[in-house]
PDB file of C-alpha atoms in Angstrom:
ATOM      1  CA  MET T   1      68.036  89.252 170.959  1.00 69.00           C
ATOM      2  CA  SER T   2      65.074  87.537 172.595  1.00 80.00           C
ATOM      3  CA  SER T   3      64.868  83.744 172.769  1.00 86.00           C
ATOM      4  CA  LEU T   4      61.739  83.791 170.585  1.00 87.00           C
ATOM      5  CA  LEU T   5      63.465  85.819 167.881  1.00 88.00           C
ATOM      6  CA  ALA T   6      66.506  83.550 168.008  1.00 89.00           C
ATOM      7  CA  THR T   7      64.300  80.454 167.716  1.00 91.00           C
ATOM      8  CA  ILE T   8      62.463  81.890 164.701  1.00 91.00           C
ATOM      9  CA  ILE T   9      65.747  82.611 162.912  1.00 91.00           C
ATOM     10  CA  ILE T  10      67.192  79.156 163.663  1.00 92.00           C
ATOM     11  CA  VAL T  11      64.067  77.291 162.518  1.00 93.00           C
ATOM     12  CA  ALA T  12      63.817  79.475 159.406  1.00 92.00           C
ATOM     13  CA  THR T  13      67.495  78.859 158.623  1.00 91.00           C
ATOM     14  CA  LEU T  14      67.059  75.076 158.849  1.00 92.00           C
ATOM     15  CA  GLY T  15      63.877  74.956 156.779  1.00 91.00           C
ATOM     16  CA  THR T  16      65.026  77.335 154.073  1.00 87.00           C
ATOM     17  CA  ALA T  17      68.442  75.683 153.707  1.00 87.00           C
ATOM     18  CA  PHE T  18      66.602  72.387 153.227  1.00 89.00           C
ATOM     19  CA  LEU T  19      64.394  73.901 150.491  1.00 85.00           C
ATOM     20  CA  SER T  20      67.311  75.644 148.784  1.00 79.00           C
ATOM     21  CA  SER T  21      69.280  72.419 148.657  1.00 81.00           C
ATOM     22  CA  ILE T  22      66.398  70.817 146.748  1.00 82.00           C
ATOM     23  CA  PHE T  23      65.224  73.634 144.488  1.00 76.00           C
ATOM     24  CA  GLY T  24      68.256  75.917 144.343  1.00 65.00           C
ATOM     25  CA  MET T  25      66.673  79.233 145.356  1.00 66.00           C
ATOM     26  CA  VAL T  26      63.271  79.240 147.077  1.00 76.00           C
ATOM     27  CA  GLY T  27      64.741  78.920 150.565  1.00 81.00           C
ATOM     28  CA  GLY T  28      66.743  82.110 150.256  1.00 81.00           C
ATOM     29  CA  LEU T  29      63.637  83.992 149.109  1.00 82.00           C
ATOM     30  CA  ILE T  30      61.658  82.866 152.159  1.00 86.00           C
ATOM     31  CA  LEU T  31      64.517  83.497 154.598  1.00 88.00           C
ATOM     32  CA  MET T  32      65.033  87.048 153.308  1.00 87.00           C
ATOM     33  CA  GLY T  33      61.354  87.783 153.800  1.00 87.00           C
ATOM     34  CA  ILE T  34      61.438  86.484 157.368  1.00 90.00           C
ATOM     35  CA  LEU T  35      64.600  88.371 158.329  1.00 90.00           C
ATOM     36  CA  ALA T  36      63.350  91.584 156.709  1.00 87.00           C
ATOM     37  CA  SER T  37      60.179  91.305 158.787  1.00 86.00           C
ATOM     38  CA  ILE T  38      61.916  90.993 162.156  1.00 87.00           C
ATOM     39  CA  LEU T  39      65.240  92.855 161.755  1.00 87.00           C
ATOM     40  CA  PRO T  40      66.331  96.273 160.440  1.00 85.00           C
ATOM     41  CA  ILE T  41      67.001  95.992 156.706  1.00 83.00           C
ATOM     42  CA  PRO T  42      70.829  96.434 156.762  1.00 83.00           C
ATOM     43  CA  GLN T  43      71.173  93.772 159.485  1.00 86.00           C
ATOM     44  CA  ALA T  44      68.751  91.483 157.637  1.00 87.00           C
ATOM     45  CA  MET T  45      70.782  91.888 154.434  1.00 87.00           C
ATOM     46  CA  VAL T  46      74.104  91.004 156.070  1.00 87.00           C
ATOM     47  CA  LEU T  47      72.801  88.147 158.243  1.00 89.00           C
ATOM     48  CA  HIS T  48      70.968  86.699 155.243  1.00 89.00           C
ATOM     49  CA  GLY T  49      74.139  87.060 153.190  1.00 89.00           C
ATOM     50  CA  ILE T  50      76.265  85.241 155.770  1.00 90.00           C
ATOM     51  CA  ILE T  51      73.787  82.382 156.185  1.00 88.00           C
ATOM     52  CA  GLN T  52      73.088  82.003 152.478  1.00 85.00           C
ATOM     53  CA  LEU T  53      76.758  82.256 151.548  1.00 89.00           C
ATOM     54  CA  THR T  54      77.402  79.288 153.837  1.00 87.00           C
ATOM     55  CA  SER T  55      74.384  77.358 152.565  1.00 82.00           C
ATOM     56  CA  ASN T  56      75.132  77.996 148.899  1.00 84.00           C
ATOM     57  CA  GLY T  57      78.842  77.417 149.323  1.00 88.00           C
ATOM     58  CA  TYR T  58      78.260  74.074 150.999  1.00 86.00           C
ATOM     59  CA  ARG T  59      75.619  73.152 148.403  1.00 83.00           C
ATOM     60  CA  ALA T  60      78.148  73.906 145.683  1.00 89.00           C
ATOM     61  CA  TYR T  61      80.667  71.693 147.488  1.00 89.00           C
ATOM     62  CA  LEU T  62      78.194  68.804 147.703  1.00 85.00           C
ATOM     63  CA  ASN T  63      77.584  69.082 143.954  1.00 87.00           C
ATOM     64  CA  LYS T  64      81.090  70.252 142.979  1.00 89.00           C
ATOM     65  CA  SER T  65      81.462  67.757 140.157  1.00 91.00           C
ATOM     66  CA  ASP T  66      78.376  69.248 138.471  1.00 91.00           C
ATOM     67  CA  ILE T  67      79.396  72.937 138.522  1.00 91.00           C
ATOM     68  CA  CYS T  68      79.470  74.501 135.048  1.00 89.00           C
ATOM     69  CA  TRP T  69      82.611  76.594 135.565  1.00 89.00           C
ATOM     70  CA  PRO T  70      82.856  78.259 132.110  1.00 88.00           C
ATOM     71  CA  VAL T  71      79.815  80.492 132.773  1.00 85.00           C
ATOM     72  CA  LEU T  72      81.115  81.949 136.036  1.00 88.00           C
ATOM     73  CA  GLY T  73      83.816  84.251 134.671  1.00 89.00           C
ATOM     74  CA  GLY T  74      81.336  86.506 132.927  1.00 91.00           C
ATOM     75  CA  PHE T  75      78.999  86.270 135.903  1.00 92.00           C
ATOM     76  CA  ILE T  76      81.638  87.663 138.260  1.00 92.00           C
ATOM     77  CA  ILE T  77      82.503  90.532 135.900  1.00 93.00           C
ATOM     78  CA  GLY T  78      78.836  91.495 135.581  1.00 93.00           C
ATOM     79  CA  GLY T  79      78.345  91.325 139.339  1.00 92.00           C
ATOM     80  CA  VAL T  80      81.353  93.514 140.111  1.00 92.00           C
ATOM     81  CA  LEU T  81      80.167  96.117 137.601  1.00 94.00           C
ATOM     82  CA  SER T  82      76.678  96.104 139.102  1.00 91.00           C
ATOM     83  CA  MET T  83      77.952  96.620 142.650  1.00 89.00           C
ATOM     84  CA  GLY T  84      80.336  99.329 141.488  1.00 88.00           C
ATOM     85  CA  LEU T  85      77.518 101.279 139.849  1.00 87.00           C
ATOM     86  CA  LEU T  86      75.233 100.982 142.872  1.00 83.00           C
ATOM     87  CA  THR T  87      77.913 102.287 145.237  1.00 82.00           C
ATOM     88  CA  LEU T  88      77.568 105.613 143.421  1.00 82.00           C
ATOM     89  CA  ILE T  89      73.989 105.879 144.686  1.00 77.00           C
ATOM     90  CA  ILE T  90      73.021 106.427 148.328  1.00 63.00           C
ATOM     91  CA  TYR T  91      70.504 103.639 148.788  1.00 65.00           C
ATOM     92  CA  THR T  92      68.873 102.116 151.870  1.00 69.00           C
ATOM     93  CA  PRO T  93      65.728 100.055 151.157  1.00 73.00           C
ATOM     94  CA  ASP T  94      62.753  99.953 153.517  1.00 78.00           C
ATOM     95  CA  LYS T  95      60.664  96.920 154.460  1.00 81.00           C
ATOM     96  CA  ILE T  96      57.823  97.699 152.062  1.00 85.00           C
ATOM     97  CA  MET T  97      60.160  98.000 149.082  1.00 84.00           C
ATOM     98  CA  VAL T  98      61.990  94.800 149.989  1.00 84.00           C
ATOM     99  CA  MET T  99      58.730  92.858 150.411  1.00 86.00           C
ATOM    100  CA  PHE T 100      57.352  94.203 147.147  1.00 88.00           C
ATOM    101  CA  ILE T 101      60.474  93.315 145.158  1.00 85.00           C
ATOM    102  CA  LEU T 102      60.659  89.866 146.786  1.00 82.00           C
ATOM    103  CA  GLY T 103      57.039  89.245 145.813  1.00 85.00           C
ATOM    104  CA  ALA T 104      57.343  90.637 142.294  1.00 86.00           C
ATOM    105  CA  LEU T 105      60.541  88.835 141.272  1.00 80.00           C
ATOM    106  CA  PRO T 106      58.999  85.345 140.851  1.00 79.00           C
ATOM    107  CA  PHE T 107      56.187  86.724 138.692  1.00 84.00           C
ATOM    108  CA  ILE T 108      58.598  88.772 136.573  1.00 80.00           C
ATOM    109  CA  ALA T 109      60.625  85.619 136.026  1.00 73.00           C
ATOM    110  CA  ALA T 110      57.511  83.575 135.192  1.00 75.00           C
ATOM    111  CA  ALA T 111      56.258  86.233 132.761  1.00 78.00           C
ATOM    112  CA  VAL T 112      59.262  85.831 130.487  1.00 72.00           C
ATOM    113  CA  PRO T 113      58.056  83.738 127.509  1.00 71.00           C
ATOM    114  CA  LYS T 114      59.791  80.402 127.167  1.00 66.00           C
ATOM    115  CA  ARG T 115      60.980  81.350 123.686  1.00 67.00           C
ATOM    116  CA  MET T 116      62.734  84.384 125.225  1.00 65.00           C
ATOM    117  CA  ALA T 117      64.252  82.530 128.185  1.00 62.00           C
ATOM    118  CA  LEU T 118      67.975  83.222 128.365  1.00 73.00           C
ATOM    119  CA  ASP T 119      70.587  80.471 128.341  1.00 81.00           C
ATOM    120  CA  ILE T 120      73.437  81.231 130.751  1.00 85.00           C
ATOM    121  CA  THR T 121      75.730  78.870 128.859  1.00 83.00           C
ATOM    122  CA  LYS T 122      75.622  81.129 125.773  1.00 81.00           C
ATOM    123  CA  PRO T 123      78.215  83.899 125.197  1.00 74.00           C
ATOM    124  CA  TYR T 124      77.622  87.129 127.146  1.00 85.00           C
ATOM    125  CA  MET T 125      74.550  85.759 128.947  1.00 87.00           C
ATOM    126  CA  SER T 126      76.557  84.957 132.067  1.00 90.00           C
ATOM    127  CA  PHE T 127      77.682  88.595 132.205  1.00 93.00           C
ATOM    128  CA  VAL T 128      74.074  89.809 131.961  1.00 90.00           C
ATOM    129  CA  ALA T 129      73.037  87.313 134.633  1.00 90.00           C
ATOM    130  CA  GLY T 130      75.775  88.459 137.016  1.00 92.00           C
ATOM    131  CA  PHE T 131      74.847  92.112 136.577  1.00 93.00           C
ATOM    132  CA  ILE T 132      71.117  91.504 137.176  1.00 88.00           C
ATOM    133  CA  VAL T 133      71.477  89.022 140.038  1.00 88.00           C
ATOM    134  CA  VAL T 134      73.912  91.137 142.069  1.00 91.00           C
ATOM    135  CA  LEU T 135      71.785  94.242 141.457  1.00 89.00           C
ATOM    136  CA  THR T 136      68.626  92.578 142.757  1.00 87.00           C
ATOM    137  CA  ASN T 137      70.549  91.097 145.692  1.00 87.00           C
ATOM    138  CA  LEU T 138      71.588  94.594 146.719  1.00 87.00           C
ATOM    139  CA  LEU T 139      68.129  96.059 146.155  1.00 84.00           C
ATOM    140  CA  ALA T 140      66.010  93.339 147.765  1.00 82.00           C
ATOM    141  CA  GLY T 141      68.386  90.777 149.272  1.00 81.00           C
ATOM    142  CA  ILE T 142      67.712  87.998 146.776  1.00 80.00           C
ATOM    143  CA  GLY T 143      68.236  87.429 143.060  1.00 80.00           C
ATOM    144  CA  GLY T 144      67.430  83.726 142.725  1.00 75.00           C
ATOM    145  CA  PRO T 145      64.131  84.075 140.822  1.00 74.00           C
ATOM    146  CA  LEU T 146      65.777  86.200 138.135  1.00 79.00           C
ATOM    147  CA  LEU T 147      68.819  83.935 138.040  1.00 83.00           C
ATOM    148  CA  ASP T 148      66.423  81.075 137.320  1.00 77.00           C
ATOM    149  CA  ILE T 149      65.436  82.745 134.015  1.00 76.00           C
ATOM    150  CA  PHE T 150      68.927  82.030 132.728  1.00 82.00           C
ATOM    151  CA  PHE T 151      68.607  78.314 133.544  1.00 80.00           C
ATOM    152  CA  GLN T 152      65.172  77.523 132.099  1.00 71.00           C
ATOM    153  CA  ARG T 153      66.349  76.599 128.598  1.00 73.00           C
ATOM    154  CA  THR T 154      69.854  75.321 129.224  1.00 78.00           C
ATOM    155  CA  PRO T 155      71.085  71.825 128.368  1.00 80.00           C
ATOM    156  CA  LEU T 156      72.057  71.354 132.035  1.00 82.00           C
ATOM    157  CA  THR T 157      70.724  68.654 134.371  1.00 83.00           C
ATOM    158  CA  ARG T 158      69.046  69.456 137.709  1.00 80.00           C
ATOM    159  CA  HIS T 159      72.311  68.781 139.559  1.00 84.00           C
ATOM    160  CA  GLN T 160      74.226  71.125 137.246  1.00 87.00           C
ATOM    161  CA  VAL T 161      71.536  73.787 137.672  1.00 85.00           C
ATOM    162  CA  VAL T 162      71.633  73.584 141.474  1.00 82.00           C
ATOM    163  CA  ALA T 163      75.442  73.485 141.629  1.00 88.00           C
ATOM    164  CA  THR T 164      76.069  76.348 139.202  1.00 89.00           C
ATOM    165  CA  LYS T 165      73.303  78.499 140.679  1.00 87.00           C
ATOM    166  CA  ALA T 166      74.823  77.918 144.120  1.00 87.00           C
ATOM    167  CA  ILE T 167      78.057  79.556 142.976  1.00 91.00           C
ATOM    168  CA  GLY T 168      76.182  82.420 141.325  1.00 89.00           C
ATOM    169  CA  GLN T 169      74.089  83.027 144.421  1.00 87.00           C
ATOM    170  CA  SER T 170      77.196  82.872 146.617  1.00 90.00           C
ATOM    171  CA  ILE T 171      78.616  85.734 144.577  1.00 91.00           C
ATOM    172  CA  GLY T 172      75.385  87.692 145.002  1.00 88.00           C
ATOM    173  CA  HIS T 173      75.281  87.134 148.760  1.00 88.00           C
ATOM    174  CA  SER T 174      78.929  88.122 149.104  1.00 90.00           C
ATOM    175  CA  SER T 175      78.077  91.438 147.470  1.00 89.00           C
ATOM    176  CA  LYS T 176      75.455  92.105 150.159  1.00 87.00           C
ATOM    177  CA  ILE T 177      77.927  91.484 152.963  1.00 88.00           C
ATOM    178  CA  ILE T 178      80.380  93.910 151.381  1.00 87.00           C
ATOM    179  CA  PHE T 179      77.790  96.537 150.445  1.00 85.00           C
ATOM    180  CA  TYR T 180      75.841  96.615 153.731  1.00 84.00           C
ATOM    181  CA  GLY T 181      78.546  95.420 156.115  1.00 78.00           C
ATOM    182  CA  GLY T 182      79.549  98.859 157.342  1.00 70.00           C
ATOM    183  CA  LEU T 183      75.966  99.637 158.341  1.00 63.00           C
ATOM    184  CA  ALA T 184      75.208  96.358 160.030  1.00 61.00           C
ATOM    185  CA  PHE T 185      78.186  94.594 161.590  1.00 65.00           C
ATOM    186  CA  SER T 186      78.047  96.503 164.888  1.00 65.00           C
ATOM    187  CA  ASN T 187      74.384  95.477 165.375  1.00 72.00           C
ATOM    188  CA  LEU T 188      74.493  91.864 164.242  1.00 75.00           C
ATOM    189  CA  PRO T 189      73.623  89.012 166.635  1.00 77.00           C
ATOM    190  CA  HIS T 190      76.365  87.491 168.804  1.00 82.00           C
ATOM    191  CA  PRO T 191      79.017  85.611 166.775  1.00 83.00           C
ATOM    192  CA  GLY T 192      78.164  82.423 168.662  1.00 89.00           C
ATOM    193  CA  PHE T 193      74.567  82.642 167.486  1.00 89.00           C
ATOM    194  CA  ILE T 194      75.678  83.244 163.906  1.00 88.00           C
ATOM    195  CA  LEU T 195      77.883  80.129 164.083  1.00 92.00           C
ATOM    196  CA  ILE T 196      74.860  78.115 165.243  1.00 92.00           C
ATOM    197  CA  CYS T 197      72.892  79.419 162.258  1.00 90.00           C
ATOM    198  CA  LEU T 198      75.702  78.441 159.918  1.00 91.00           C
ATOM    199  CA  ALA T 199      75.839  74.914 161.359  1.00 93.00           C
ATOM    200  CA  ILE T 200      72.054  74.610 161.033  1.00 92.00           C
ATOM    201  CA  SER T 201      72.320  75.835 157.442  1.00 89.00           C
ATOM    202  CA  VAL T 202      74.837  73.103 156.639  1.00 89.00           C
ATOM    203  CA  LEU T 203      72.543  70.498 158.240  1.00 92.00           C
ATOM    204  CA  GLY T 204      69.538  71.636 156.210  1.00 89.00           C
ATOM    205  CA  THR T 205      71.599  71.656 153.030  1.00 85.00           C
ATOM    206  CA  THR T 206      72.823  68.105 153.675  1.00 88.00           C
ATOM    207  CA  LEU T 207      69.293  66.803 154.281  1.00 89.00           C
ATOM    208  CA  GLY T 208      67.944  68.538 151.178  1.00 87.00           C
ATOM    209  CA  LYS T 209      70.649  67.008 148.985  1.00 83.00           C
ATOM    210  CA  ARG T 210      69.194  63.567 149.719  1.00 85.00           C
ATOM    211  CA  ILE T 211      65.802  64.630 148.371  1.00 85.00           C
ATOM    212  CA  LEU T 212      67.367  66.228 145.285  1.00 81.00           C
ATOM    213  CA  ASP T 213      69.133  62.982 144.445  1.00 83.00           C
ATOM    214  CA  ARG T 214      65.791  61.137 144.444  1.00 83.00           C
ATOM    215  CA  MET T 215      63.876  63.632 142.289  1.00 79.00           C
ATOM    216  CA  GLU T 216      63.510  63.540 138.528  1.00 79.00           C
ATOM    217  CA  ASP T 217      64.309  66.583 136.387  1.00 75.00           C
ATOM    218  CA  GLN T 218      60.639  67.030 135.422  1.00 76.00           C
ATOM    219  CA  GLN T 219      59.541  67.069 139.059  1.00 75.00           C
ATOM    220  CA  PHE T 220      62.333  69.495 139.941  1.00 75.00           C
ATOM    221  CA  PHE T 221      61.349  72.167 137.427  1.00 71.00           C
ATOM    222  CA  LYS T 222      57.594  71.775 138.020  1.00 74.00           C
ATOM    223  CA  TRP T 223      57.724  72.147 141.805  1.00 78.00           C
ATOM    224  CA  THR T 224      60.280  74.956 141.701  1.00 74.00           C
ATOM    225  CA  ASN T 225      57.893  77.119 139.683  1.00 74.00           C
ATOM    226  CA  ARG T 226      54.854  76.376 141.853  1.00 80.00           C
ATOM    227  CA  ILE T 227      56.558  77.026 145.176  1.00 81.00           C
ATOM    228  CA  VAL T 228      58.273  80.227 144.077  1.00 78.00           C
ATOM    229  CA  LEU T 229      55.049  81.762 142.728  1.00 83.00           C
ATOM    230  CA  THR T 230      53.193  80.897 145.934  1.00 86.00           C
ATOM    231  CA  VAL T 231      55.885  82.530 148.041  1.00 83.00           C
ATOM    232  CA  GLY T 232      55.908  85.559 145.743  1.00 85.00           C
ATOM    233  CA  ALA T 233      52.153  86.040 146.160  1.00 90.00           C
ATOM    234  CA  PHE T 234      52.550  85.949 149.940  1.00 88.00           C
ATOM    235  CA  PHE T 235      55.212  88.664 149.923  1.00 86.00           C
ATOM    236  CA  LEU T 236      53.143  90.881 147.630  1.00 90.00           C
ATOM    237  CA  LEU T 237      50.246  90.634 150.071  1.00 90.00           C
ATOM    238  CA  ARG T 238      52.651  91.383 152.914  1.00 86.00           C
ATOM    239  CA  ALA T 239      53.891  94.508 151.102  1.00 88.00           C
ATOM    240  CA  ILE T 240      50.304  95.672 150.567  1.00 89.00           C
ATOM    241  CA  ALA T 241      49.485  95.099 154.232  1.00 88.00           C
ATOM    242  CA  LEU T 242      52.542  97.074 155.360  1.00 84.00           C
ATOM    243  CA  SER T 243      51.747  99.964 153.029  1.00 85.00           C
ATOM    244  CA  MET T 244      48.148 100.119 154.257  1.00 83.00           C
ATOM    245  CA  GLY T 245      49.385 100.131 157.839  1.00 75.00           C
ATOM    246  CA  GLN T 246      51.468 103.210 157.125  1.00 65.00           C
ATOM    247  CA  ALA T 247      48.648 105.019 155.325  1.00 51.00           C
TER     248      ALA T 247
END
C-alpha cells in the first residue's frame, strides 16, 4: 500500500469516527464510499467492517448506560436470518452498485413519511430492523440510513439513539467481516496498519462524544438529516460518473 493511500485511509478513519460519534451513522457512510473508491470491494467491505466494528463498539461502551437492550434480541435474530438467506446467493457487488446504493439509502430513508416511521422499541420492529440493516450492510457496506428510520419516532433520547444504534451497527459490520472475510483477508493491509486505524477510530470516537454531550436533541436530529442527504447526493453523482466512464 502506498503512503498516500495509507494517509487517506487514516485521515478518513479519524474524521468519520468523529462524525459517527456525534450523529451515530454518517461517518460510516462516508468511510464506506472512500474505501470502495480506492480498494477492491471485498477488501473495502472487510476493512470497513473492522474499523466500524471498533468505532461502534467503543461508542457503545462510552454510552453503555444508555443502551436500550430489550430491542437487540429481535435485531440479532433478523440479522442472522438475513445473512443466512444471502449466503444462498452468489453475490459480489461492483463499485457502481455500491456507490448507487450508498447514495440512494439516505433519500429512501428520508422519503418515508413521518406517520409511517417505524419505532424499533415496538414488538417485532427490532426483528425487521435487523433483517434490513444486515441485508444492506452486505449489499452496500452500510445500513445506518435505513436503521435511522426505526429511530425517528421513538421515545429515546439522543444518547440512547446513538448507543443503541452503535450496537445494531456493530452487528451489521460483523456480518460483513464474516460474509466477505474469505475473499478479502489475504489481501488486507498489514495488521500493524489496521491496528493504527483502530486506534485512530477510538480517538475520533472519543473526541466526537464530547460534541454529542454538548448538543441538544433538536440540533442532533436536524443536522443528522442534512448531512446524510448531502453525502447521499454526492455518492449518487459519483455512481453516475462511474457509469458514464464505463459507457
